[in-house]
């Protein structure tokens, strides 16, 4: 069966409450065409049972000229191009390139390697909490952004003075917005990373980026462009998502004080709660673009060759066929198997780090600010206009 109805547009309401659309689509048209804010017609996969295999389907490829071809076919000018030096990373590649690129850094991100970072992340979280001395704060600015940004910057060796600039470029690149603004942000980001890589080559340090630069110099294992793209991916993926794990999770808790009370009474429950926050309101709405290299049947619908497929992680994680009472926050439930980190060969490399940062962030915020409440009507919060990142643009809270 091929769907013939006109594709639905994704609008602002979708960013605030994507599951409102997914609820309808999961039952009426689980694999159907929608139009993104950039005007691209894509196939949207909303059921858990379809989403999981689709994420790991080699026929839905990441690389090559797929995107350019689709844009051309749909008559869309690629107005908001990423700089070429930013796109040659593992999340945009298929094996064997993907395997080679991922292997270069995978050892640094194992659960064991990441566990060694616990004392430093805890100290950072405490420092940020110490600095929250006022009665109110924006939880994003004061805590949810600086924690993961500092952690990934220290890991890679990015000097502190550039972190706010980086936040601005990254936010712009991952949101809808004006093409000119996005192109400018991509250019600034590419230039910054290129300079950073040159600095690491000239003055290597004891950091991951220096190690990656060295690996590129030692053999033909990766090109200069791949080094810059790798730095881009790790820095962007390393903070944009975790920021919203912390913010979305805290918002969920502030709206469900009974669940916060459970965690305060039994902090050992926090790691389980992190999995539930990821399932309940994960930071990634739609996984990154995939291209059908041939006709692919998904959940009874044939997606023709040469199309873009977007897999909804939030849709899958709220699927009542997979989770009972999916719209209920329950920090005691077994949320394992959620797709918030993706699935298959592109499964999030940083998952152990994100989990550790999340655990420390929630423990710290719950114990240091037992009286925290939302300082805004949840309906008045503004959402990132991004099909990738699901999160608010600011989150005012009362601290005491
Ligand atoms: C890939 C989610 C934190 C690095 C992914 C994917 C998802 C995801 C869904 C797969 C996308 C797709 O298949 O289209 C998340 C979430 C995070 C998080 C929800 C936080 C709560 C991090 C952190 C890092 C990181 C802290 C650290 C550097 C990566 C990398 C990939 C990736 C490198 C690409 C893996 C590959 O292509 O093989 N992430 N991520 N992520 N993530 Fe994360």
PDB file of N, CA and C in Angstrom, residues 159-234:
ATOM      1  N   UNK A 159      38.971  25.314  24.641  1.00  0.00           N
ATOM      2  CA  UNK A 159      39.126  26.342  25.668  1.00  0.00           C
ATOM      3  C   UNK A 159      37.796  26.966  26.073  1.00  0.00           C
ATOM      4  N   UNK A 160      37.634  27.326  27.355  1.00  0.00           N
ATOM      5  CA  UNK A 160      36.347  27.806  27.874  1.00  0.00           C
ATOM      6  C   UNK A 160      35.810  29.041  27.172  1.00  0.00           C
ATOM      7  N   UNK A 161      36.687  29.932  26.709  1.00  0.00           N
ATOM      8  CA  UNK A 161      36.193  31.226  26.213  1.00  0.00           C
ATOM      9  C   UNK A 161      35.315  31.111  24.968  1.00  0.00           C
ATOM     10  N   UNK A 162      35.349  29.988  24.270  1.00  0.00           N
ATOM     11  CA  UNK A 162      34.583  29.891  23.032  1.00  0.00           C
ATOM     12  C   UNK A 162      33.245  29.169  23.191  1.00  0.00           C
ATOM     13  N   UNK A 163      32.939  28.762  24.441  1.00  0.00           N
ATOM     14  CA  UNK A 163      31.794  27.858  24.594  1.00  0.00           C
ATOM     15  C   UNK A 163      30.454  28.529  24.329  1.00  0.00           C
ATOM     16  N   UNK A 164      30.308  29.793  24.691  1.00  0.00           N
ATOM     17  CA  UNK A 164      29.032  30.479  24.434  1.00  0.00           C
ATOM     18  C   UNK A 164      28.820  30.712  22.940  1.00  0.00           C
ATOM     19  N   UNK A 165      29.902  31.093  22.227  1.00  0.00           N
ATOM     20  CA  UNK A 165      29.805  31.245  20.772  1.00  0.00           C
ATOM     21  C   UNK A 165      29.323  29.934  20.154  1.00  0.00           C
ATOM     22  N   UNK A 166      29.958  28.881  20.620  1.00  0.00           N
ATOM     23  CA  UNK A 166      29.638  27.568  20.078  1.00  0.00           C
ATOM     24  C   UNK A 166      28.170  27.228  20.307  1.00  0.00           C
ATOM     25  N   UNK A 167      27.660  27.577  21.482  1.00  0.00           N
ATOM     26  CA  UNK A 167      26.258  27.311  21.799  1.00  0.00           C
ATOM     27  C   UNK A 167      25.347  28.015  20.793  1.00  0.00           C
ATOM     28  N   UNK A 168      25.673  29.269  20.493  1.00  0.00           N
ATOM     29  CA  UNK A 168      24.866  30.059  19.558  1.00  0.00           C
ATOM     30  C   UNK A 168      24.859  29.427  18.166  1.00  0.00           C
ATOM     31  N   UNK A 169      26.044  29.083  17.653  1.00  0.00           N
ATOM     32  CA  UNK A 169      26.113  28.494  16.305  1.00  0.00           C
ATOM     33  C   UNK A 169      25.354  27.173  16.259  1.00  0.00           C
ATOM     34  N   UNK A 170      25.564  26.368  17.289  1.00  0.00           N
ATOM     35  CA  UNK A 170      24.965  25.046  17.327  1.00  0.00           C
ATOM     36  C   UNK A 170      23.438  25.154  17.366  1.00  0.00           C
ATOM     37  N   UNK A 171      22.917  26.060  18.217  1.00  0.00           N
ATOM     38  CA  UNK A 171      21.466  26.276  18.296  1.00  0.00           C
ATOM     39  C   UNK A 171      20.908  26.685  16.940  1.00  0.00           C
ATOM     40  N   UNK A 172      21.614  27.588  16.265  1.00  0.00           N
ATOM     41  CA  UNK A 172      21.158  28.063  14.963  1.00  0.00           C
ATOM     42  C   UNK A 172      21.140  26.922  13.951  1.00  0.00           C
ATOM     43  N   UNK A 173      22.197  26.122  13.945  1.00  0.00           N
ATOM     44  CA  UNK A 173      22.301  25.051  12.952  1.00  0.00           C
ATOM     45  C   UNK A 173      21.240  23.973  13.129  1.00  0.00           C
ATOM     46  N   UNK A 174      20.850  23.736  14.374  1.00  0.00           N
ATOM     47  CA  UNK A 174      19.906  22.647  14.620  1.00  0.00           C
ATOM     48  C   UNK A 174      18.450  23.117  14.641  1.00  0.00           C
ATOM     49  N   UNK A 175      18.192  24.365  14.250  1.00  0.00           N
ATOM     50  CA  UNK A 175      16.820  24.861  14.255  1.00  0.00           C
ATOM     51  C   UNK A 175      16.412  25.254  12.840  1.00  0.00           C
ATOM     52  N   UNK A 176      15.120  25.536  12.678  1.00  0.00           N
ATOM     53  CA  UNK A 176      14.613  25.908  11.355  1.00  0.00           C
ATOM     54  C   UNK A 176      15.298  27.212  10.914  1.00  0.00           C
ATOM     55  N   UNK A 177      14.720  28.361  11.149  1.00  0.00           N
ATOM     56  CA  UNK A 177      15.413  29.633  10.963  1.00  0.00           C
ATOM     57  C   UNK A 177      15.776  30.013   9.543  1.00  0.00           C
ATOM     58  N   UNK A 178      16.306  31.216   9.400  1.00  0.00           N
ATOM     59  CA  UNK A 178      16.661  31.767   8.093  1.00  0.00           C
ATOM     60  C   UNK A 178      17.890  31.077   7.511  1.00  0.00           C
ATOM     61  N   UNK A 179      17.849  30.734   6.228  1.00  0.00           N
ATOM     62  CA  UNK A 179      18.988  30.073   5.599  1.00  0.00           C
ATOM     63  C   UNK A 179      20.290  30.867   5.724  1.00  0.00           C
ATOM     64  N   UNK A 180      20.189  32.200   5.596  1.00  0.00           N
ATOM     65  CA  UNK A 180      21.415  33.020   5.655  1.00  0.00           C
ATOM     66  C   UNK A 180      22.070  32.891   7.036  1.00  0.00           C
ATOM     67  N   UNK A 181      21.222  32.936   8.066  1.00  0.00           N
ATOM     68  CA  UNK A 181      21.734  32.846   9.436  1.00  0.00           C
ATOM     69  C   UNK A 181      22.404  31.486   9.647  1.00  0.00           C
ATOM     70  N   UNK A 182      21.763  30.461   9.111  1.00  0.00           N
ATOM     71  CA  UNK A 182      22.312  29.115   9.288  1.00  0.00           C
ATOM     72  C   UNK A 182      23.631  28.944   8.547  1.00  0.00           C
ATOM     73  N   UNK A 183      23.671  29.473   7.324  1.00  0.00           N
ATOM     74  CA  UNK A 183      24.903  29.357   6.547  1.00  0.00           C
ATOM     75  C   UNK A 183      26.034  30.104   7.254  1.00  0.00           C
ATOM     76  N   UNK A 184      25.708  31.281   7.807  1.00  0.00           N
ATOM     77  CA  UNK A 184      26.731  32.061   8.521  1.00  0.00           C
ATOM     78  C   UNK A 184      27.213  31.297   9.748  1.00  0.00           C
ATOM     79  N   UNK A 185      26.275  30.673  10.471  1.00  0.00           N
ATOM     80  CA  UNK A 185      26.651  29.919  11.680  1.00  0.00           C
ATOM     81  C   UNK A 185      27.542  28.735  11.304  1.00  0.00           C
ATOM     82  N   UNK A 186      27.193  28.058  10.202  1.00  0.00           N
ATOM     83  CA  UNK A 186      27.995  26.907   9.764  1.00  0.00           C
ATOM     84  C   UNK A 186      29.408  27.369   9.403  1.00  0.00           C
ATOM     85  N   UNK A 187      29.503  28.523   8.738  1.00  0.00           N
ATOM     86  CA  UNK A 187      30.809  29.054   8.351  1.00  0.00           C
ATOM     87  C   UNK A 187      31.645  29.398   9.576  1.00  0.00           C
ATOM     88  N   UNK A 188      31.020  30.066  10.543  1.00  0.00           N
ATOM     89  CA  UNK A 188      31.734  30.466  11.760  1.00  0.00           C
ATOM     90  C   UNK A 188      32.201  29.238  12.529  1.00  0.00           C
ATOM     91  N   UNK A 189      31.315  28.249  12.595  1.00  0.00           N
ATOM     92  CA  UNK A 189      31.638  27.008  13.301  1.00  0.00           C
ATOM     93  C   UNK A 189      32.810  26.293  12.609  1.00  0.00           C
ATOM     94  N   UNK A 190      32.752  26.209  11.278  1.00  0.00           N
ATOM     95  CA  UNK A 190      33.799  25.519  10.522  1.00  0.00           C
ATOM     96  C   UNK A 190      35.144  26.219  10.721  1.00  0.00           C
ATOM     97  N   UNK A 191      35.112  27.543  10.727  1.00  0.00           N
ATOM     98  CA  UNK A 191      36.350  28.297  10.892  1.00  0.00           C
ATOM     99  C   UNK A 191      36.925  28.095  12.299  1.00  0.00           C
ATOM    100  N   UNK A 192      36.040  28.151  13.277  1.00  0.00           N
ATOM    101  CA  UNK A 192      36.463  27.952  14.664  1.00  0.00           C
ATOM    102  C   UNK A 192      37.105  26.565  14.843  1.00  0.00           C
ATOM    103  N   UNK A 193      36.447  25.534  14.295  1.00  0.00           N
ATOM    104  CA  UNK A 193      36.962  24.172  14.469  1.00  0.00           C
ATOM    105  C   UNK A 193      38.265  23.960  13.702  1.00  0.00           C
ATOM    106  N   UNK A 194      38.361  24.590  12.543  1.00  0.00           N
ATOM    107  CA  UNK A 194      39.560  24.459  11.741  1.00  0.00           C
ATOM    108  C   UNK A 194      40.758  25.059  12.494  1.00  0.00           C
ATOM    109  N   UNK A 195      40.524  26.214  13.111  1.00  0.00           N
ATOM    110  CA  UNK A 195      41.566  26.866  13.910  1.00  0.00           C
ATOM    111  C   UNK A 195      41.941  26.005  15.123  1.00  0.00           C
ATOM    112  N   UNK A 196      40.896  25.442  15.753  1.00  0.00           N
ATOM    113  CA  UNK A 196      41.129  24.605  16.926  1.00  0.00           C
ATOM    114  C   UNK A 196      41.992  23.393  16.560  1.00  0.00           C
ATOM    115  N   UNK A 197      41.661  22.760  15.422  1.00  0.00           N
ATOM    116  CA  UNK A 197      42.420  21.585  14.984  1.00  0.00           C
ATOM    117  C   UNK A 197      43.863  21.989  14.658  1.00  0.00           C
ATOM    118  N   UNK A 198      44.037  23.143  14.046  1.00  0.00           N
ATOM    119  CA  UNK A 198      45.394  23.625  13.741  1.00  0.00           C
ATOM    120  C   UNK A 198      46.174  23.857  15.052  1.00  0.00           C
ATOM    121  N   UNK A 199      45.511  24.419  16.048  1.00  0.00           N
ATOM    122  CA  UNK A 199      46.152  24.644  17.354  1.00  0.00           C
ATOM    123  C   UNK A 199      46.580  23.321  17.992  1.00  0.00           C
ATOM    124  N   UNK A 200      45.709  22.312  17.866  1.00  0.00           N
ATOM    125  CA  UNK A 200      46.029  21.013  18.471  1.00  0.00           C
ATOM    126  C   UNK A 200      47.217  20.369  17.764  1.00  0.00           C
ATOM    127  N   UNK A 201      47.305  20.579  16.435  1.00  0.00           N
ATOM    128  CA  UNK A 201      48.434  20.015  15.686  1.00  0.00           C
ATOM    129  C   UNK A 201      49.734  20.697  16.132  1.00  0.00           C
ATOM    130  N   UNK A 202      49.658  22.027  16.359  1.00  0.00           N
ATOM    131  CA  UNK A 202      50.859  22.782  16.740  1.00  0.00           C
ATOM    132  C   UNK A 202      51.216  22.555  18.212  1.00  0.00           C
ATOM    133  N   UNK A 203      50.201  22.494  19.061  1.00  0.00           N
ATOM    134  CA  UNK A 203      50.448  22.343  20.499  1.00  0.00           C
ATOM    135  C   UNK A 203      49.579  21.223  21.059  1.00  0.00           C
ATOM    136  N   UNK A 204      49.971  19.975  20.800  1.00  0.00           N
ATOM    137  CA  UNK A 204      49.122  18.866  21.251  1.00  0.00           C
ATOM    138  C   UNK A 204      49.025  18.827  22.778  1.00  0.00           C
ATOM    139  N   UNK A 205      47.843  18.458  23.258  1.00  0.00           N
ATOM    140  CA  UNK A 205      47.637  18.339  24.699  1.00  0.00           C
ATOM    141  C   UNK A 205      47.192  16.936  25.030  1.00  0.00           C
ATOM    142  N   UNK A 206      46.793  16.759  26.276  1.00  0.00           N
ATOM    143  CA  UNK A 206      46.364  15.454  26.749  1.00  0.00           C
ATOM    144  C   UNK A 206      44.839  15.359  26.606  1.00  0.00           C
ATOM    145  N   UNK A 207      44.337  15.618  25.410  1.00  0.00           N
ATOM    146  CA  UNK A 207      42.891  15.634  25.218  1.00  0.00           C
ATOM    147  C   UNK A 207      42.527  14.824  23.973  1.00  0.00           C
ATOM    148  N   UNK A 208      41.233  14.559  23.824  1.00  0.00           N
ATOM    149  CA  UNK A 208      40.793  13.663  22.756  1.00  0.00           C
ATOM    150  C   UNK A 208      41.036  14.235  21.361  1.00  0.00           C
ATOM    151  N   UNK A 209      40.852  15.534  21.223  1.00  0.00           N
ATOM    152  CA  UNK A 209      41.042  16.125  19.900  1.00  0.00           C
ATOM    153  C   UNK A 209      42.505  16.031  19.455  1.00  0.00           C
ATOM    154  N   UNK A 210      43.427  16.248  20.395  1.00  0.00           N
ATOM    155  CA  UNK A 210      44.847  16.087  20.063  1.00  0.00           C
ATOM    156  C   UNK A 210      45.125  14.651  19.622  1.00  0.00           C
ATOM    157  N   UNK A 211      44.487  13.697  20.297  1.00  0.00           N
ATOM    158  CA  UNK A 211      44.688  12.287  19.944  1.00  0.00           C
ATOM    159  C   UNK A 211      44.136  11.997  18.544  1.00  0.00           C
ATOM    160  N   UNK A 212      43.001  12.607  18.219  1.00  0.00           N
ATOM    161  CA  UNK A 212      42.409  12.389  16.891  1.00  0.00           C
ATOM    162  C   UNK A 212      43.303  13.017  15.814  1.00  0.00           C
ATOM    163  N   UNK A 213      43.820  14.203  16.101  1.00  0.00           N
ATOM    164  CA  UNK A 213      44.729  14.871  15.157  1.00  0.00           C
ATOM    165  C   UNK A 213      45.972  14.012  14.939  1.00  0.00           C
ATOM    166  N   UNK A 214      46.485  13.443  16.019  1.00  0.00           N
ATOM    167  CA  UNK A 214      47.670  12.590  15.923  1.00  0.00           C
ATOM    168  C   UNK A 214      47.365  11.361  15.067  1.00  0.00           C
ATOM    169  N   UNK A 215      46.188  10.769  15.271  1.00  0.00           N
ATOM    170  CA  UNK A 215      45.811   9.583  14.489  1.00  0.00           C
ATOM    171  C   UNK A 215      45.762   9.938  13.005  1.00  0.00           C
ATOM    172  N   UNK A 216      45.316  11.139  12.685  1.00  0.00           N
ATOM    173  CA  UNK A 216      45.230  11.568  11.285  1.00  0.00           C
ATOM    174  C   UNK A 216      46.625  11.762  10.712  1.00  0.00           C
ATOM    175  N   UNK A 217      47.548  12.233  11.549  1.00  0.00           N
ATOM    176  CA  UNK A 217      48.913  12.480  11.055  1.00  0.00           C
ATOM    177  C   UNK A 217      49.676  11.173  10.890  1.00  0.00           C
ATOM    178  N   UNK A 218      49.416  10.210  11.789  1.00  0.00           N
ATOM    179  CA  UNK A 218      50.164   8.960  11.812  1.00  0.00           C
ATOM    180  C   UNK A 218      49.910   8.057  10.621  1.00  0.00           C
ATOM    181  N   UNK A 219      48.752   8.155  10.052  1.00  0.00           N
ATOM    182  CA  UNK A 219      48.495   7.242   8.939  1.00  0.00           C
ATOM    183  C   UNK A 219      47.439   7.847   8.061  1.00  0.00           C
ATOM    184  N   UNK A 220      46.882   7.020   7.205  1.00  0.00           N
ATOM    185  CA  UNK A 220      45.844   7.583   6.355  1.00  0.00           C
ATOM    186  C   UNK A 220      44.465   7.192   6.889  1.00  0.00           C
ATOM    187  N   UNK A 221      44.380   7.049   8.248  1.00  0.00           N
ATOM    188  CA  UNK A 221      43.138   6.575   8.839  1.00  0.00           C
ATOM    189  C   UNK A 221      42.015   7.595   8.747  1.00  0.00           C
ATOM    190  N   UNK A 222      42.321   8.866   8.727  1.00  0.00           N
ATOM    191  CA  UNK A 222      41.255   9.841   8.485  1.00  0.00           C
ATOM    192  C   UNK A 222      41.811  11.137   7.924  1.00  0.00           C
ATOM    193  N   UNK A 223      40.963  11.807   7.155  1.00  0.00           N
ATOM    194  CA  UNK A 223      41.405  13.012   6.459  1.00  0.00           C
ATOM    195  C   UNK A 223      41.237  14.232   7.349  1.00  0.00           C
ATOM    196  N   UNK A 224      41.812  15.341   6.907  1.00  0.00           N
ATOM    197  CA  UNK A 224      41.706  16.596   7.650  1.00  0.00           C
ATOM    198  C   UNK A 224      40.232  16.991   7.835  1.00  0.00           C
ATOM    199  N   UNK A 225      39.451  16.873   6.770  1.00  0.00           N
ATOM    200  CA  UNK A 225      38.019  17.202   6.847  1.00  0.00           C
ATOM    201  C   UNK A 225      37.311  16.306   7.852  1.00  0.00           C
ATOM    202  N   UNK A 226      37.701  15.041   7.860  1.00  0.00           N
ATOM    203  CA  UNK A 226      37.067  14.116   8.812  1.00  0.00           C
ATOM    204  C   UNK A 226      37.399  14.478  10.259  1.00  0.00           C
ATOM    205  N   UNK A 227      38.588  15.010  10.487  1.00  0.00           N
ATOM    206  CA  UNK A 227      38.957  15.423  11.845  1.00  0.00           C
ATOM    207  C   UNK A 227      38.033  16.559  12.291  1.00  0.00           C
ATOM    208  N   UNK A 228      37.833  17.538  11.411  1.00  0.00           N
ATOM    209  CA  UNK A 228      36.993  18.689  11.756  1.00  0.00           C
ATOM    210  C   UNK A 228      35.539  18.239  11.944  1.00  0.00           C
ATOM    211  N   UNK A 229      35.091  17.377  11.056  1.00  0.00           N
ATOM    212  CA  UNK A 229      33.712  16.876  11.172  1.00  0.00           C
ATOM    213  C   UNK A 229      33.516  16.083  12.468  1.00  0.00           C
ATOM    214  N   UNK A 230      34.530  15.315  12.835  1.00  0.00           N
ATOM    215  CA  UNK A 230      34.443  14.518  14.067  1.00  0.00           C
ATOM    216  C   UNK A 230      34.320  15.452  15.270  1.00  0.00           C
ATOM    217  N   UNK A 231      35.157  16.509  15.282  1.00  0.00           N
ATOM    218  CA  UNK A 231      35.099  17.472  16.382  1.00  0.00           C
ATOM    219  C   UNK A 231      33.713  18.112  16.430  1.00  0.00           C
ATOM    220  N   UNK A 232      33.193  18.438  15.272  1.00  0.00           N
ATOM    221  CA  UNK A 232      31.860  19.047  15.185  1.00  0.00           C
ATOM    222  C   UNK A 232      30.801  18.117  15.769  1.00  0.00           C
ATOM    223  N   UNK A 233      30.809  16.867  15.306  1.00  0.00           N
ATOM    224  CA  UNK A 233      29.790  15.919  15.775  1.00  0.00           C
ATOM    225  C   UNK A 233      29.883  15.718  17.292  1.00  0.00           C
ATOM    226  N   UNK A 234      31.098  15.489  17.783  1.00  0.00           N
ATOM    227  CA  UNK A 234      31.238  15.198  19.211  1.00  0.00           C
ATOM    228  C   UNK A 234      30.817  16.394  20.060  1.00  0.00           C
TER     229      UNK A 234
END
